[in-house]
PDB file of C-alpha atoms and ligand atoms in Angstrom:
ATOM      1  CA  MET A 117      69.168  93.173 -26.022  1.00 38.00           C
ATOM      2  CA  PRO A 118      65.558  94.349 -25.754  1.00 40.00           C
ATOM      3  CA  VAL A 119      66.326  98.043 -25.617  1.00 42.00           C
ATOM      4  CA  SER A 120      63.579  99.020 -28.003  1.00 43.00           C
ATOM      5  CA  ALA A 121      60.547  97.343 -29.463  1.00 41.00           C
ATOM      6  CA  SER A 122      60.631  96.193 -33.069  1.00 39.00           C
ATOM      7  CA  ASP A 123      58.272  97.524 -35.730  1.00 37.00           C
ATOM      8  CA  ASP A 124      56.006  94.480 -35.922  1.00 37.00           C
ATOM      9  CA  ARG A 125      54.707  94.845 -32.379  1.00 40.00           C
ATOM     10  CA  PRO A 126      51.529  96.770 -31.569  1.00 39.00           C
ATOM     11  CA  ASP A 127      51.780 100.562 -31.468  1.00 42.00           C
ATOM     12  CA  HIS A 128      51.836 100.862 -27.724  1.00 44.00           C
ATOM     13  CA  ALA A 129      55.078  98.885 -27.598  1.00 46.00           C
ATOM     14  CA  GLN A 130      57.247 101.398 -29.440  1.00 69.00           C
ATOM     15  CA  PHE A 131      58.967 102.417 -26.244  1.00 81.00           C
ATOM     16  CA  ASP A 132      62.605 103.252 -26.664  1.00 86.00           C
ATOM     17  CA  LEU A 133      65.217 103.345 -23.909  1.00 91.00           C
ATOM     18  CA  LEU A 134      67.389 105.353 -26.271  1.00 90.00           C
ATOM     19  CA  LYS A 135      64.866 108.225 -26.181  1.00 91.00           C
ATOM     20  CA  LEU A 136      65.255 108.552 -22.419  1.00 96.00           C
ATOM     21  CA  ARG A 137      67.671 111.352 -21.667  1.00 97.00           C
ATOM     22  CA  ILE A 138      69.537 111.490 -18.381  1.00 98.00           C
ATOM     23  CA  VAL A 139      70.330 115.114 -17.509  1.00 98.00           C
ATOM     24  CA  LEU A 140      72.872 115.905 -14.772  1.00 98.00           C
ATOM     25  CA  VAL A 141      72.504 119.465 -13.515  1.00 98.00           C
ATOM     26  CA  GLU A 142      75.837 121.027 -12.527  1.00 98.00           C
ATOM     27  CA  PRO A 143      77.546 117.850 -11.325  1.00 98.00           C
ATOM     28  CA  SER A 144      80.715 118.681  -9.343  1.00 98.00           C
ATOM     29  CA  HIS A 145      82.579 115.381  -9.306  1.00 98.00           C
ATOM     30  CA  PRO A 146      83.879 114.010 -12.611  1.00 98.00           C
ATOM     31  CA  GLY A 147      83.969 110.539 -11.026  1.00 98.00           C
ATOM     32  CA  ASN A 148      80.198 110.680 -10.727  1.00 98.00           C
ATOM     33  CA  ILE A 149      79.842 111.617 -14.395  1.00 98.00           C
ATOM     34  CA  GLY A 150      81.863 108.526 -15.334  1.00 98.00           C
ATOM     35  CA  GLY A 151      79.817 106.362 -12.953  1.00 98.00           C
ATOM     36  CA  VAL A 152      76.628 107.682 -14.549  1.00 98.00           C
ATOM     37  CA  ALA A 153      77.872 106.850 -18.062  1.00 98.00           C
ATOM     38  CA  ARG A 154      78.537 103.291 -16.910  1.00 98.00           C
ATOM     39  CA  ALA A 155      75.118 103.070 -15.232  1.00 98.00           C
ATOM     40  CA  LEU A 156      73.428 104.126 -18.480  1.00 98.00           C
ATOM     41  CA  LYS A 157      75.286 101.658 -20.668  1.00 97.00           C
ATOM     42  CA  THR A 158      74.704  98.653 -18.402  1.00 97.00           C
ATOM     43  CA  MET A 159      70.957  99.332 -18.575  1.00 96.00           C
ATOM     44  CA  GLY A 160      70.725  99.951 -22.325  1.00 95.00           C
ATOM     45  CA  LEU A 161      70.449 103.770 -22.237  1.00 96.00           C
ATOM     46  CA  SER A 162      72.872 106.080 -23.994  1.00 96.00           C
ATOM     47  CA  GLN A 163      71.702 109.707 -23.901  1.00 97.00           C
ATOM     48  CA  LEU A 164      73.609 111.741 -21.357  1.00 98.00           C
ATOM     49  CA  VAL A 165      73.389 115.540 -21.114  1.00 98.00           C
ATOM     50  CA  LEU A 166      75.582 117.529 -18.740  1.00 98.00           C
ATOM     51  CA  VAL A 167      74.415 120.985 -17.715  1.00 98.00           C
ATOM     52  CA  ALA A 168      77.410 123.185 -16.835  1.00 98.00           C
ATOM     53  CA  PRO A 169      79.541 120.454 -15.216  1.00 98.00           C
ATOM     54  CA  LYS A 170      82.115 121.880 -12.769  1.00 98.00           C
ATOM     55  CA  ARG A 171      85.040 119.685 -13.964  1.00 97.00           C
ATOM     56  CA  TYR A 172      84.670 118.065 -17.341  1.00 97.00           C
ATOM     57  CA  PRO A 173      86.294 116.551 -19.353  1.00 97.00           C
ATOM     58  CA  ASP A 174      88.451 114.933 -16.708  1.00 97.00           C
ATOM     59  CA  PRO A 175      90.488 111.703 -16.480  1.00 97.00           C
ATOM     60  CA  GLN A 176      88.486 110.656 -13.411  1.00 98.00           C
ATOM     61  CA  ALA A 177      85.312 110.605 -15.477  1.00 98.00           C
ATOM     62  CA  GLU A 178      86.947 108.349 -18.064  1.00 98.00           C
ATOM     63  CA  TRP A 179      88.325 106.059 -15.402  1.00 97.00           C
ATOM     64  CA  ARG A 180      84.976 105.608 -13.674  1.00 98.00           C
ATOM     65  CA  ALA A 181      83.159 105.111 -16.983  1.00 98.00           C
ATOM     66  CA  ALA A 182      85.241 101.920 -17.596  1.00 98.00           C
ATOM     67  CA  GLY A 183      83.733 100.234 -20.654  1.00 97.00           C
ATOM     68  CA  ALA A 184      81.197 103.027 -21.206  1.00 98.00           C
ATOM     69  CA  GLN A 185      83.611 105.496 -22.850  1.00 97.00           C
ATOM     70  CA  ASP A 186      81.299 105.707 -25.853  1.00 97.00           C
ATOM     71  CA  VAL A 187      78.426 107.058 -23.720  1.00 98.00           C
ATOM     72  CA  LEU A 188      80.797 109.597 -22.223  1.00 97.00           C
ATOM     73  CA  GLN A 189      82.147 110.674 -25.593  1.00 97.00           C
ATOM     74  CA  GLN A 190      78.644 111.187 -26.978  1.00 97.00           C
ATOM     75  CA  ALA A 191      77.521 113.123 -23.882  1.00 98.00           C
ATOM     76  CA  ARG A 192      76.246 116.594 -24.755  1.00 98.00           C
ATOM     77  CA  VAL A 193      77.461 119.511 -22.637  1.00 98.00           C
ATOM     78  CA  VAL A 194      75.063 122.485 -22.470  1.00 98.00           C
ATOM     79  CA  ASP A 195      74.868 125.743 -20.517  1.00 97.00           C
ATOM     80  CA  SER A 196      71.330 125.569 -19.173  1.00 95.00           C
ATOM     81  CA  VAL A 197      68.545 123.194 -18.141  1.00 95.00           C
ATOM     82  CA  ASP A 198      66.362 124.874 -20.799  1.00 92.00           C
ATOM     83  CA  GLU A 199      68.760 123.791 -23.488  1.00 94.00           C
ATOM     84  CA  ALA A 200      68.923 120.249 -22.101  1.00 95.00           C
ATOM     85  CA  ILE A 201      65.173 119.694 -22.105  1.00 93.00           C
ATOM     86  CA  ALA A 202      64.020 121.897 -25.013  1.00 91.00           C
ATOM     87  CA  GLU A 203      62.402 119.281 -27.269  1.00 87.00           C
ATOM     88  CA  CYS A 204      61.329 116.846 -24.527  1.00 88.00           C
ATOM     89  CA  HIS A 205      57.592 116.248 -24.204  1.00 88.00           C
ATOM     90  CA  LEU A 206      57.943 114.865 -20.704  1.00 89.00           C
ATOM     91  CA  VAL A 207      60.342 116.195 -18.074  1.00 93.00           C
ATOM     92  CA  VAL A 208      60.696 114.655 -14.637  1.00 94.00           C
ATOM     93  CA  GLY A 209      62.947 115.556 -11.717  1.00 96.00           C
ATOM     94  CA  THR A 210      64.442 113.148  -9.230  1.00 98.00           C
ATOM     95  CA  SER A 211      64.272 114.218  -5.640  1.00 95.00           C
ATOM     96  CA  THR A 212      64.018 112.722  -2.217  1.00 88.00           C
ATOM     97  CA  ARG A 213      61.078 114.944  -1.385  1.00 71.00           C
ATOM     98  CA  SER A 214      58.757 117.617  -2.783  1.00 58.00           C
ATOM     99  CA  ARG A 215      59.694 121.095  -1.616  1.00 64.00           C
ATOM    100  CA  THR A 216      57.894 124.386  -0.905  1.00 66.00           C
ATOM    101  CA  LEU A 217      54.797 123.563  -2.913  1.00 75.00           C
ATOM    102  CA  PRO A 218      53.956 119.834  -3.004  1.00 83.00           C
ATOM    103  CA  TRP A 219      54.259 118.418  -6.542  1.00 85.00           C
ATOM    104  CA  PRO A 220      53.090 115.057  -7.872  1.00 88.00           C
ATOM    105  CA  ILE A 221      55.725 112.587  -6.752  1.00 92.00           C
ATOM    106  CA  HIS A 222      55.967 108.900  -7.702  1.00 93.00           C
ATOM    107  CA  PRO A 223      58.188 106.178  -6.327  1.00 96.00           C
ATOM    108  CA  VAL A 224      60.630 104.957  -8.961  1.00 97.00           C
ATOM    109  CA  VAL A 225      58.846 101.618  -9.549  1.00 96.00           C
ATOM    110  CA  GLU A 226      55.667 103.452 -10.554  1.00 95.00           C
ATOM    111  CA  ALA A 227      57.465 106.121 -12.529  1.00 96.00           C
ATOM    112  CA  ALA A 228      59.454 103.685 -14.710  1.00 96.00           C
ATOM    113  CA  PRO A 229      56.507 102.387 -16.789  1.00 92.00           C
ATOM    114  CA  LYS A 230      55.206 105.956 -17.256  1.00 91.00           C
ATOM    115  CA  LEU A 231      58.596 107.112 -18.528  1.00 94.00           C
ATOM    116  CA  LEU A 232      58.955 104.106 -20.772  1.00 92.00           C
ATOM    117  CA  ALA A 233      55.481 104.588 -22.246  1.00 88.00           C
ATOM    118  CA  ALA A 234      56.217 108.273 -22.852  1.00 86.00           C
ATOM    119  CA  SER A 235      59.424 107.373 -24.697  1.00 89.00           C
ATOM    120  CA  ALA A 236      57.221 105.966 -27.467  1.00 83.00           C
ATOM    121  CA  HIS A 237      56.145 109.512 -28.324  1.00 80.00           C
ATOM    122  CA  GLY A 238      59.472 111.325 -28.299  1.00 83.00           C
ATOM    123  CA  PRO A 239      62.359 112.391 -26.092  1.00 90.00           C
ATOM    124  CA  VAL A 240      61.889 112.291 -22.328  1.00 92.00           C
ATOM    125  CA  ALA A 241      64.207 114.053 -19.852  1.00 96.00           C
ATOM    126  CA  ILE A 242      65.020 112.826 -16.366  1.00 98.00           C
ATOM    127  CA  LEU A 243      66.794 115.468 -14.282  1.00 98.00           C
ATOM    128  CA  PHE A 244      69.299 114.713 -11.536  1.00 98.00           C
ATOM    129  CA  GLY A 245      70.529 117.421  -9.178  1.00 98.00           C
ATOM    130  CA  ARG A 246      73.792 118.652  -7.746  1.00 98.00           C
ATOM    131  CA  GLU A 247      75.652 116.403  -5.297  1.00 98.00           C
ATOM    132  CA  ASP A 248      75.489 119.038  -2.543  1.00 96.00           C
ATOM    133  CA  ASN A 249      72.019 120.501  -2.893  1.00 94.00           C
ATOM    134  CA  GLY A 250      70.005 118.652  -5.506  1.00 96.00           C
ATOM    135  CA  LEU A 251      67.664 120.418  -7.931  1.00 96.00           C
ATOM    136  CA  SER A 252      66.494 123.976  -7.212  1.00 94.00           C
ATOM    137  CA  ASN A 253      62.806 124.719  -6.677  1.00 89.00           C
ATOM    138  CA  ASP A 254      62.713 126.409 -10.089  1.00 89.00           C
ATOM    139  CA  GLU A 255      64.126 123.312 -11.744  1.00 93.00           C
ATOM    140  CA  LEU A 256      61.742 121.026  -9.867  1.00 91.00           C
ATOM    141  CA  GLN A 257      58.835 123.198 -10.948  1.00 88.00           C
ATOM    142  CA  ARG A 258      59.766 122.711 -14.613  1.00 88.00           C
ATOM    143  CA  CYS A 259      58.949 119.034 -14.161  1.00 90.00           C
ATOM    144  CA  HIS A 260      55.677 117.278 -14.918  1.00 90.00           C
ATOM    145  CA  PHE A 261      56.225 115.117 -11.868  1.00 91.00           C
ATOM    146  CA  HIS A 262      58.949 114.059  -9.456  1.00 93.00           C
ATOM    147  CA  VAL A 263      60.456 110.646  -8.909  1.00 97.00           C
ATOM    148  CA  ALA A 264      61.724 109.424  -5.545  1.00 97.00           C
ATOM    149  CA  ILE A 265      63.803 106.378  -4.732  1.00 97.00           C
ATOM    150  CA  PRO A 266      62.364 105.091  -1.456  1.00 96.00           C
ATOM    151  CA  ALA A 267      65.150 104.990   1.135  1.00 96.00           C
ATOM    152  CA  ASN A 268      65.915 105.276   4.829  1.00 95.00           C
ATOM    153  CA  PRO A 269      63.788 108.248   6.005  1.00 93.00           C
ATOM    154  CA  GLU A 270      66.648 109.341   8.281  1.00 94.00           C
ATOM    155  CA  TYR A 271      69.124 109.450   5.383  1.00 95.00           C
ATOM    156  CA  SER A 272      67.568 109.153   1.959  1.00 95.00           C
ATOM    157  CA  SER A 273      70.092 110.937  -0.228  1.00 96.00           C
ATOM    158  CA  LEU A 274      71.898 108.492  -2.536  1.00 98.00           C
ATOM    159  CA  ASN A 275      75.148 109.170  -4.319  1.00 98.00           C
ATOM    160  CA  LEU A 276      74.326 110.764  -7.702  1.00 98.00           C
ATOM    161  CA  ALA A 277      75.622 107.883  -9.857  1.00 98.00           C
ATOM    162  CA  MET A 278      73.872 105.334  -7.668  1.00 98.00           C
ATOM    163  CA  ALA A 279      70.571 107.191  -7.939  1.00 98.00           C
ATOM    164  CA  VAL A 280      70.959 107.156 -11.738  1.00 98.00           C
ATOM    165  CA  GLN A 281      71.751 103.418 -11.593  1.00 98.00           C
ATOM    166  CA  VAL A 282      68.604 102.612  -9.598  1.00 98.00           C
ATOM    167  CA  LEU A 283      66.384 104.586 -11.955  1.00 98.00           C
ATOM    168  CA  CYS A 284      67.963 103.092 -15.104  1.00 98.00           C
ATOM    169  CA  TYR A 285      67.651  99.612 -13.644  1.00 97.00           C
ATOM    170  CA  GLU A 286      63.909 100.100 -13.130  1.00 97.00           C
ATOM    171  CA  LEU A 287      63.565 101.366 -16.700  1.00 96.00           C
ATOM    172  CA  PHE A 288      65.438  98.360 -18.036  1.00 95.00           C
ATOM    173  CA  ARG A 289      63.410  95.933 -15.929  1.00 93.00           C
ATOM    174  CA  HIS A 290      60.126  97.393 -17.145  1.00 90.00           C
ATOM    175  CA  SER A 291      61.310  97.371 -20.735  1.00 89.00           C
ATOM    176  CA  GLU A 292      62.028  93.657 -20.404  1.00 81.00           C
ATOM    177  CA  LEU A 293      58.611  92.995 -18.875  1.00 73.00           C
ATOM    178  CA  SER A 294      56.926  94.905 -21.689  1.00 68.00           C
ATOM    179  CA  THR A 295      58.974  93.103 -24.309  1.00 62.00           C
ATOM    180  CA  ALA A 296      58.162  89.718 -22.773  1.00 54.00           C
ATOM    181  CA  ILE A 297      54.413  90.243 -22.911  1.00 55.00           C
ATOM    182  CA  ASP A 298      54.514  91.989 -26.298  1.00 52.00           C
ATOM    183  CA  SER A 299      56.505  89.418 -28.181  1.00 55.00           C
ATOM    184  CA  SER A 300      54.724  86.283 -27.020  1.00 60.00           C
ATOM    185  CA  TRP A 301      51.142  87.560 -26.895  1.00 66.00           C
ATOM    186  CA  ASP A 302      48.612  88.034 -29.681  1.00 80.00           C
ATOM    187  CA  LYS A 303      46.967  91.081 -28.045  1.00 77.00           C
ATOM    188  CA  ARG A 304      48.434  94.154 -26.494  1.00 66.00           C
ATOM    189  CA  ALA A 305      48.361  94.573 -22.722  1.00 62.00           C
ATOM    190  CA  ALA A 306      45.459  96.714 -21.482  1.00 66.00           C
ATOM    191  CA  ARG A 307      46.369 100.358 -20.988  1.00 65.00           C
ATOM    192  CA  SER A 308      45.984 101.952 -17.624  1.00 57.00           C
ATOM    193  CA  ASP A 309      42.938 103.996 -18.766  1.00 72.00           C
ATOM    194  CA  GLU A 310      41.248 100.786 -19.986  1.00 77.00           C
ATOM    195  CA  LEU A 311      41.934  99.068 -16.677  1.00 76.00           C
ATOM    196  CA  GLU A 312      40.619 102.103 -14.789  1.00 77.00           C
ATOM    197  CA  GLY A 313      37.447 102.002 -16.914  1.00 90.00           C
ATOM    198  CA  PHE A 314      37.027  98.353 -15.964  1.00 92.00           C
ATOM    199  CA  PHE A 315      37.592  99.016 -12.245  1.00 87.00           C
ATOM    200  CA  GLY A 316      35.027 101.825 -12.302  1.00 94.00           C
ATOM    201  CA  HIS A 317      32.515  99.564 -14.073  1.00 96.00           C
ATOM    202  CA  LEU A 318      33.210  96.715 -11.636  1.00 96.00           C
ATOM    203  CA  GLU A 319      32.590  98.982  -8.652  1.00 94.00           C
ATOM    204  CA  THR A 320      29.290 100.215 -10.135  1.00 96.00           C
ATOM    205  CA  VAL A 321      28.045  96.691 -10.792  1.00 96.00           C
ATOM    206  CA  LEU A 322      29.144  95.330  -7.419  1.00 96.00           C
ATOM    207  CA  THR A 323      27.283  98.219  -5.791  1.00 95.00           C
ATOM    208  CA  GLU A 324      24.149  97.648  -7.895  1.00 94.00           C
ATOM    209  CA  ILE A 325      24.014  93.951  -6.987  1.00 94.00           C
ATOM    210  CA  ASP A 326      24.672  94.749  -3.289  1.00 93.00           C
ATOM    211  CA  PHE A 327      27.985  92.953  -3.132  1.00 94.00           C
ATOM    212  CA  HIS A 328      29.710  96.219  -2.317  1.00 93.00           C
ATOM    213  CA  ASP A 329      28.431  98.828   0.128  1.00 93.00           C
ATOM    214  CA  PRO A 330      30.068 102.243  -0.503  1.00 93.00           C
ATOM    215  CA  SER A 331      29.208 103.331   3.056  1.00 94.00           C
ATOM    216  CA  ASN A 332      31.136 100.368   4.434  1.00 92.00           C
ATOM    217  CA  PRO A 333      33.715  99.654   1.722  1.00 87.00           C
ATOM    218  CA  GLY A 334      36.177  97.303   3.466  1.00 86.00           C
ATOM    219  CA  GLN A 335      39.050  95.978   1.354  1.00 82.00           C
ATOM    220  CA  ALA A 336      37.222  93.911  -1.270  1.00 86.00           C
ATOM    221  CA  LEU A 337      37.627  96.383  -4.125  1.00 85.00           C
ATOM    222  CA  THR A 338      41.299  96.899  -3.353  1.00 80.00           C
ATOM    223  CA  ARG A 339      41.851  93.155  -3.319  1.00 81.00           C
ATOM    224  CA  LEU A 340      40.025  92.762  -6.638  1.00 86.00           C
ATOM    225  CA  ARG A 341      42.129  95.571  -8.064  1.00 77.00           C
ATOM    226  CA  ARG A 342      45.242  93.803  -6.863  1.00 69.00           C
ATOM    227  CA  LEU A 343      44.067  90.538  -8.419  1.00 78.00           C
ATOM    228  CA  PHE A 344      43.401  92.043 -11.856  1.00 79.00           C
ATOM    229  CA  THR A 345      46.555  94.167 -11.821  1.00 62.00           C
ATOM    230  CA  ARG A 346      48.641  91.123 -10.967  1.00 58.00           C
ATOM    231  CA  ILE A 347      47.229  89.196 -13.912  1.00 66.00           C
ATOM    232  CA  ARG A 348      48.030  92.061 -16.297  1.00 70.00           C
ATOM    233  CA  PRO A 349      45.092  91.371 -18.638  1.00 80.00           C
ATOM    234  CA  ASP A 350      45.260  92.196 -22.350  1.00 82.00           C
ATOM    235  CA  GLU A 351      42.888  94.576 -24.151  1.00 87.00           C
ATOM    236  CA  THR A 352      40.517  91.787 -25.282  1.00 93.00           C
ATOM    237  CA  GLU A 353      40.279  90.273 -21.821  1.00 93.00           C
ATOM    238  CA  VAL A 354      39.359  93.657 -20.357  1.00 92.00           C
ATOM    239  CA  ALA A 355      36.758  94.218 -23.087  1.00 95.00           C
ATOM    240  CA  MET A 356      35.291  90.763 -22.387  1.00 96.00           C
ATOM    241  CA  LEU A 357      35.155  91.385 -18.641  1.00 96.00           C
ATOM    242  CA  ARG A 358      33.293  94.611 -19.305  1.00 96.00           C
ATOM    243  CA  GLY A 359      30.892  92.694 -21.558  1.00 96.00           C
ATOM    244  CA  VAL A 360      30.235  90.271 -18.702  1.00 96.00           C
ATOM    245  CA  LEU A 361      29.601  93.214 -16.346  1.00 96.00           C
ATOM    246  CA  SER A 362      27.078  94.732 -18.782  1.00 96.00           C
ATOM    247  CA  HIS A 363      25.211  91.416 -18.961  1.00 96.00           C
ATOM    248  CA  VAL A 364      25.195  91.180 -15.152  1.00 95.00           C
ATOM    249  CA  GLN A 365      23.704  94.691 -15.033  1.00 93.00           C
ATOM    250  CA  ARG A 366      21.017  93.791 -17.570  1.00 94.00           C
ATOM    251  CA  ALA A 367      20.124  90.548 -15.775  1.00 94.00           C
ATOM    252  CA  ALA A 368      20.012  92.316 -12.404  1.00 91.00           C
ATOM    253  CA  ARG A 369      17.673  94.991 -13.797  1.00 90.00           C
ATOM    254  CA  LEU A 370      15.384  92.360 -15.359  1.00 86.00           C
ATOM    255  CA  SER A 371      15.111  90.427 -12.104  1.00 87.00           C
ATOM    256  CA  ASP A 372      14.521  93.600 -10.063  1.00 78.00           C
ATOM    257  CA  PRO A 373      10.767  94.060  -9.518  1.00 67.00           C
TER     258      PRO A 373
HETATM  259  N1  LIG B 569      71.556 116.847  -0.754  1.00 94.41           N
HETATM  260  C1  LIG B 569      70.744 116.833  -1.936  1.00 94.41           C
HETATM  261  C2  LIG B 569      70.748 115.478  -2.594  1.00 94.41           C
HETATM  262  C3  LIG B 569      71.774 115.417  -3.609  1.00 94.41           C
HETATM  263  S1  LIG B 569      72.006 113.807  -4.184  1.00 94.41           S
HETATM  264  C4  LIG B 569      69.306 117.163  -1.601  1.00 94.41           C
HETATM  265  O1  LIG B 569      68.991 117.272  -0.434  1.00 94.41           O
HETATM  266  O2  LIG B 569      68.498 117.321  -2.511  1.00 94.41           O
HETATM  267  C5  LIG B 569      72.172 114.162  -5.908  1.00 94.41           C
HETATM  268  C6  LIG B 569      70.983 113.806  -6.745  1.00 94.41           C
HETATM  269  O3  LIG B 569      70.783 112.398  -6.745  1.00 94.41           O
HETATM  270  C7  LIG B 569      69.666 114.398  -6.314  1.00 94.41           C
HETATM  271  O4  LIG B 569      69.508 115.726  -6.741  1.00 94.41           O
HETATM  272  C8  LIG B 569      68.709 113.478  -7.040  1.00 94.41           C
HETATM  273  O5  LIG B 569      68.683 113.831  -8.408  1.00 94.41           O
HETATM  274  C9  LIG B 569      69.404 112.140  -6.904  1.00 94.41           C
HETATM  275  N2  LIG B 569      68.937 111.406  -5.703  1.00 94.41           N
HETATM  276  C10 LIG B 569      69.661 111.080  -4.604  1.00 94.41           C
HETATM  277  N3  LIG B 569      68.914 110.380  -3.733  1.00 94.41           N
HETATM  278  C11 LIG B 569      67.688 110.256  -4.291  1.00 94.41           C
HETATM  279  C12 LIG B 569      66.470 109.618  -3.898  1.00 94.41           C
HETATM  280  N4  LIG B 569      66.346 108.973  -2.739  1.00 94.41           N
HETATM  281  N5  LIG B 569      65.409 109.691  -4.736  1.00 94.41           N
HETATM  282  C13 LIG B 569      65.507 110.335  -5.917  1.00 94.41           C
HETATM  283  N6  LIG B 569      66.624 110.942  -6.348  1.00 94.41           N
HETATM  284  C14 LIG B 569      67.707 110.898  -5.562  1.00 94.41           C
END
C-alpha cells in the first residue's frame, strides 16, 4: 500500500501518511473514537492522539473500531492540546468556519496536498473539535491554517468520525496521486512555487506581446492556469517553458523598433 514514498524517489516525495497525527480534542462519545480509529486505518494513517477524552477506554470504542483495534491500542491519551502538538511543525484545525478573527481557511481538497507535503519534514497535527462545540477560538488560533469540508451551508457540521474519514480519504487519494507520478516518471513534479514563477513569467510575456491587457483581463490567464495545472508538468517541463518565454521576450524586444 503506498502509504509512504520509498527512498529511491526524489526528495520531494518523502511524504509519509504515518507522520500525520489526528488529534481529537475532548471527544465525548467513545463510539466516535472507535469510528475515528477505523477511519485512520482504512486510509493508511495510524497516529491518533486523544486530548482528555470524556469516556475512554470504553467497550463502545473497541466495538466501533472493528478491525482497527491496533490503532486504538496505540492511541496516545494526553491532558492538553499543547502536549498533543508539541513537536509538530505544522498544526491545522478543522472547522466549518473561521470565527472571531478570520484565519486562512482551505477546503479539504486543497489542504490535503499541503499536509502531505509537510509530512515529509516531520510530524503534522490535524485537530478535530468536540462533538457539541468544536474547537475553541484559542485552539483555532494555535493553527497555521484551518481546513473546511464543504457541505450544505444550512447544516455543515459532520459527525466527528465522518469528518475525520473525509479528511483521511483526501490525504490517501493525494498520496496515491503523488506516488503514481513519482514512481513512473523520470523527473519530479513541479513544485507550487515553480509553477507560480512560470505563471508570473507567462503573464509578463503575454502582456509585453500585447496578447494580454491587464486593464481588460478577461479569463484567458485563468484558463491557461487551469490548462497547465491540469497537465501537472514536471520540473524540466516548467524550466523549458520558461526558456521558451525568455526567447519570446528577446525576439519581441529585437523586433520592437
Ligand atoms: N457544533 C460544532 C461542530 C462539531 S462537529 C461547531 O459548530 O463547531 C465535531 C468536529 O468535526 C468539528 O470540531 C470539526 O473538527 C469536525 N467537522 C465537522 N464538520 C466539519 C466540516 N464541515 N469541516 C471541517 N471540519 C468539520
